[in-house]
PDB file of C-alpha atoms in Angstrom:
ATOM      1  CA  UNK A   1     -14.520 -49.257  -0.568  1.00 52.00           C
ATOM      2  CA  UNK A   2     -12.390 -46.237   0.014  1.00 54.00           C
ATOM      3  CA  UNK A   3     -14.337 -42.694  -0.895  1.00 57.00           C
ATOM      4  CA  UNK A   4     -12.324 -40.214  -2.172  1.00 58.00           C
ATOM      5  CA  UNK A   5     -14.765 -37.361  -2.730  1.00 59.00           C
ATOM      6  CA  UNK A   6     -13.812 -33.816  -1.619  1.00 56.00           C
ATOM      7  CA  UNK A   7     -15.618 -32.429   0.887  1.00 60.00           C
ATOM      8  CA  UNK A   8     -15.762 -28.658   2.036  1.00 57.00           C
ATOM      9  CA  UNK A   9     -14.487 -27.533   5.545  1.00 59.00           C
ATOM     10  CA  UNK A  10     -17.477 -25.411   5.595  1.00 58.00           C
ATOM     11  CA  UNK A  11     -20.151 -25.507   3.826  1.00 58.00           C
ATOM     12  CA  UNK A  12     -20.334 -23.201   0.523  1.00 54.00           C
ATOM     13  CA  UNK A  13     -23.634 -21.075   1.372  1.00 54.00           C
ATOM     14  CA  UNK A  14     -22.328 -21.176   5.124  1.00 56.00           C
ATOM     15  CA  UNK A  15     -19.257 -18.898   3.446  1.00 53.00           C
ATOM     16  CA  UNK A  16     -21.530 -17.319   1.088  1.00 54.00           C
ATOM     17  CA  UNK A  17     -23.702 -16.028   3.776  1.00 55.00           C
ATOM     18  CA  UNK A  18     -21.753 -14.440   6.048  1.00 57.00           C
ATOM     19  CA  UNK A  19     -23.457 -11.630   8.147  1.00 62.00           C
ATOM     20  CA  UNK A  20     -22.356  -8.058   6.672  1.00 63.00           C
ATOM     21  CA  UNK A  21     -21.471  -6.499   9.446  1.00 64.00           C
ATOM     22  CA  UNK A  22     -18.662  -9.108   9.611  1.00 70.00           C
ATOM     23  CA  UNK A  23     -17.891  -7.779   5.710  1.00 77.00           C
ATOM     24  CA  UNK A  24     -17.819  -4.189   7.127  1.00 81.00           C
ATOM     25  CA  UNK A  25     -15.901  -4.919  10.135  1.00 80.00           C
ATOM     26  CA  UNK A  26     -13.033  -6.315   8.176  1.00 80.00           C
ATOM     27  CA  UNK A  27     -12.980  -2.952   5.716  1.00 84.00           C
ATOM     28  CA  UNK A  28     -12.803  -0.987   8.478  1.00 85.00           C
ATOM     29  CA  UNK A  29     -10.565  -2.516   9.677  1.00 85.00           C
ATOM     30  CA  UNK A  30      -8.364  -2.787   7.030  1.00 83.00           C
ATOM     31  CA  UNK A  31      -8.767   0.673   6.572  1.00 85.00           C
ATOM     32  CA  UNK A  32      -7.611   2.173  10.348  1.00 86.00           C
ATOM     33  CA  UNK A  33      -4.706  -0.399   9.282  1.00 81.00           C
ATOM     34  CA  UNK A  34      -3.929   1.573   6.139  1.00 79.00           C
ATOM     35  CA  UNK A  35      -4.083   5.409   7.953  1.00 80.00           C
ATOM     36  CA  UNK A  36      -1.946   4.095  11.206  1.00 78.00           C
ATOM     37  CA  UNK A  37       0.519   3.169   8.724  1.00 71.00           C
ATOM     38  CA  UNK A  38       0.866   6.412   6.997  1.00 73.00           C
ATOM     39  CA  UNK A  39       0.497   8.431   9.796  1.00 76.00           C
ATOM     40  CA  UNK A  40       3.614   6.694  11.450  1.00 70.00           C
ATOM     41  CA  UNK A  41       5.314   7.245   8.182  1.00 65.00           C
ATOM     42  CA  UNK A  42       6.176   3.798   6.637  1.00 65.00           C
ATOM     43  CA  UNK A  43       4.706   4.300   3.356  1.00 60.00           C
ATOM     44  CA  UNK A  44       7.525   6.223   2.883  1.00 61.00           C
ATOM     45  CA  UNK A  45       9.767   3.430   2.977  1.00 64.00           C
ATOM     46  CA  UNK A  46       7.990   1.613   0.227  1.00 71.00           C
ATOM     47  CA  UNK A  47       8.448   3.312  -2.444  1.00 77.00           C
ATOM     48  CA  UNK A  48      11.395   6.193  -4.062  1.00 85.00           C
ATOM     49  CA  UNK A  49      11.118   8.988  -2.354  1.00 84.00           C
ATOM     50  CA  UNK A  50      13.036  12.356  -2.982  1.00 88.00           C
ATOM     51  CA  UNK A  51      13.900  14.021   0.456  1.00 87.00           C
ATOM     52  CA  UNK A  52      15.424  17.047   1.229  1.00 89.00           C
ATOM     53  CA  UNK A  53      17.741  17.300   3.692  1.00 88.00           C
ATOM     54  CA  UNK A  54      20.093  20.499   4.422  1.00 86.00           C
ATOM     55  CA  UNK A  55      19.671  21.628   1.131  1.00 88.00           C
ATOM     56  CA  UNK A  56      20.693  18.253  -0.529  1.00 89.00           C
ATOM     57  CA  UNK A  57      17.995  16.794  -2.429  1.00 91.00           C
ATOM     58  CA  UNK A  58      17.926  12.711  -1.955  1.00 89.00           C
ATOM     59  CA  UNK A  59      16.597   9.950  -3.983  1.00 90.00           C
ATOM     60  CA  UNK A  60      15.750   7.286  -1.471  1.00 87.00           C
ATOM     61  CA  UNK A  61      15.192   3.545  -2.667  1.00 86.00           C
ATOM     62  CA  UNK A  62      12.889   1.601  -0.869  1.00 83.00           C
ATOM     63  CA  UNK A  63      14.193  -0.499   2.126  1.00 79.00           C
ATOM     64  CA  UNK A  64      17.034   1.926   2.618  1.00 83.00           C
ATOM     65  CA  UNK A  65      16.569   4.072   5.484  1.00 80.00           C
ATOM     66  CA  UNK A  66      14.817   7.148   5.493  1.00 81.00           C
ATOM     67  CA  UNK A  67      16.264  10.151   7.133  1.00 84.00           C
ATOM     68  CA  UNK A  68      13.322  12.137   7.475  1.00 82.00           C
ATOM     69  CA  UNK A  69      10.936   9.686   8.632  1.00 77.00           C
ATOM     70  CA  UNK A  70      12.505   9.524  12.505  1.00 76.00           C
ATOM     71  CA  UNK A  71      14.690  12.915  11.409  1.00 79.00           C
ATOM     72  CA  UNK A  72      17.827  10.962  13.153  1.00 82.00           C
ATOM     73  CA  UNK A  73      19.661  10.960  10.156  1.00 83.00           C
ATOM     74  CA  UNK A  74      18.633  14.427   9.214  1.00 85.00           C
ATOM     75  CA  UNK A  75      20.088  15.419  12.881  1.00 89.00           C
ATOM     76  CA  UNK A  76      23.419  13.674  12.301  1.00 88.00           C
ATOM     77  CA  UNK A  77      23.618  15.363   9.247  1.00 88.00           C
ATOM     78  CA  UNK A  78      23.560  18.599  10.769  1.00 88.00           C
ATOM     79  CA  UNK A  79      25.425  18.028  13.356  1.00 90.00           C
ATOM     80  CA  UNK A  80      29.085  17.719  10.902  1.00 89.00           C
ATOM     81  CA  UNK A  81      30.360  20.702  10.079  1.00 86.00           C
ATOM     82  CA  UNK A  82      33.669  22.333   9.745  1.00 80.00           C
ATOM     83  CA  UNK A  83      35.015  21.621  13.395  1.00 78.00           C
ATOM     84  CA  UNK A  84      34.091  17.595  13.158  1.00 81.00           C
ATOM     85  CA  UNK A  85      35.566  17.318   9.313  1.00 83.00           C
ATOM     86  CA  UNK A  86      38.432  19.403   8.201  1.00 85.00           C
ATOM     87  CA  UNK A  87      40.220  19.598   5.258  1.00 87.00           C
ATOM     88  CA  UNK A  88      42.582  17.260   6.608  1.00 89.00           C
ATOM     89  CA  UNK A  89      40.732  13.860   7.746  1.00 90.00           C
ATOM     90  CA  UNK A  90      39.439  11.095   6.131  1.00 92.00           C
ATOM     91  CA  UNK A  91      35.974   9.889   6.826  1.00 91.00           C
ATOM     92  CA  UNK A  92      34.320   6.448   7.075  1.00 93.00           C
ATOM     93  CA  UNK A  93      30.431   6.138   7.476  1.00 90.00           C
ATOM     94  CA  UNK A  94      29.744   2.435   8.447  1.00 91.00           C
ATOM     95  CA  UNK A  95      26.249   1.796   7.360  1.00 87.00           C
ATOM     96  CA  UNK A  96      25.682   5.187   5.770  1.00 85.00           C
ATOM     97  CA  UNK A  97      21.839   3.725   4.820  1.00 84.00           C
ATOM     98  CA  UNK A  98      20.961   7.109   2.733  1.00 86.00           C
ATOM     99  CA  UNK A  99      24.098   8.376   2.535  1.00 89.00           C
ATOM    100  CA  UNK A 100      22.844  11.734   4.262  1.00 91.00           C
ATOM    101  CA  UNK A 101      26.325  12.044   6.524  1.00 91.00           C
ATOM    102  CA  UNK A 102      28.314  10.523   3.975  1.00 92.00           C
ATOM    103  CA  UNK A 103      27.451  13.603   1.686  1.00 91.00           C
ATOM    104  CA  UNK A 104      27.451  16.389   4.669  1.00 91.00           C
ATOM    105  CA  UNK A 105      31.085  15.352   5.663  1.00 92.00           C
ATOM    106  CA  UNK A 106      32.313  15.238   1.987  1.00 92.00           C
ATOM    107  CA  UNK A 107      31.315  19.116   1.988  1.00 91.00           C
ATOM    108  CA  UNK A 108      34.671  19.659   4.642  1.00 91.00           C
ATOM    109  CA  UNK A 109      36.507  16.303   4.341  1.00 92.00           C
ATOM    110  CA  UNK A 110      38.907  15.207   2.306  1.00 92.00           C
ATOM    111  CA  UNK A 111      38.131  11.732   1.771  1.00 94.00           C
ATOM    112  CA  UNK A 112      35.014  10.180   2.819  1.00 94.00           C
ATOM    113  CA  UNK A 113      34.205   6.652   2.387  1.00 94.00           C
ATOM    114  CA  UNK A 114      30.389   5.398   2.688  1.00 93.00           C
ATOM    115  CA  UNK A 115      29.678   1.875   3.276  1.00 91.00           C
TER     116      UNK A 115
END
């Protein structure tokens, strides 16, 4: 006769009864996980986040890159000014992410194209 009946990987009260500390381990845990992440900044990219960056404000969507979290994109930015875009070129920002050069260089350029 074939039995069928389902049996537990581990017993129920074994699960039940798990020491505490083990309970309180994984909160804290959980918890260092939780400040390590904001302190390095990636909550920012979860969620809309208005940034200001040389004056402009920003509306950053999550999974688009952030140019205040590793200020990269915030350096770019003000790095373009009159002598890098004059009135007379035409611009193309290849994987603009936020945009942040995109709108810089439209401030002197005369065509810029984000993509």
């Amino acid at each position: 006769m074939l039995d069928v009946a389902f049996k537990p990987a581990q017993p129920v009260e074994r699960v039940l009864l798990r020491p505490a500390h083990l309970r309180l381990l994984g909160k804290l845990i959980g918890a260092l996980m939780a400040w390590t992440y904001r302190l390095r900044g990636k909550h920012r990219y979860d969620d809309f986040v208005i940034e200001r960056v040389q004056g402009m404000p920003l509306l950053i969507v999550p999974s688009v890159f952030n140019p205040k979290v590793p200020r990269t994109g915030e350096f770019l930015s003000a790095q373009i000014d009159s002598l890098v875009a004059g009135e007379d070129f035409e611009i193309l920002d290849m994987g603009s992410g936020s945009g942040v050069c995109a709108l810089q260089a439209a401030k002197y350029a005369r065509r810029v194209v984000a993509v």
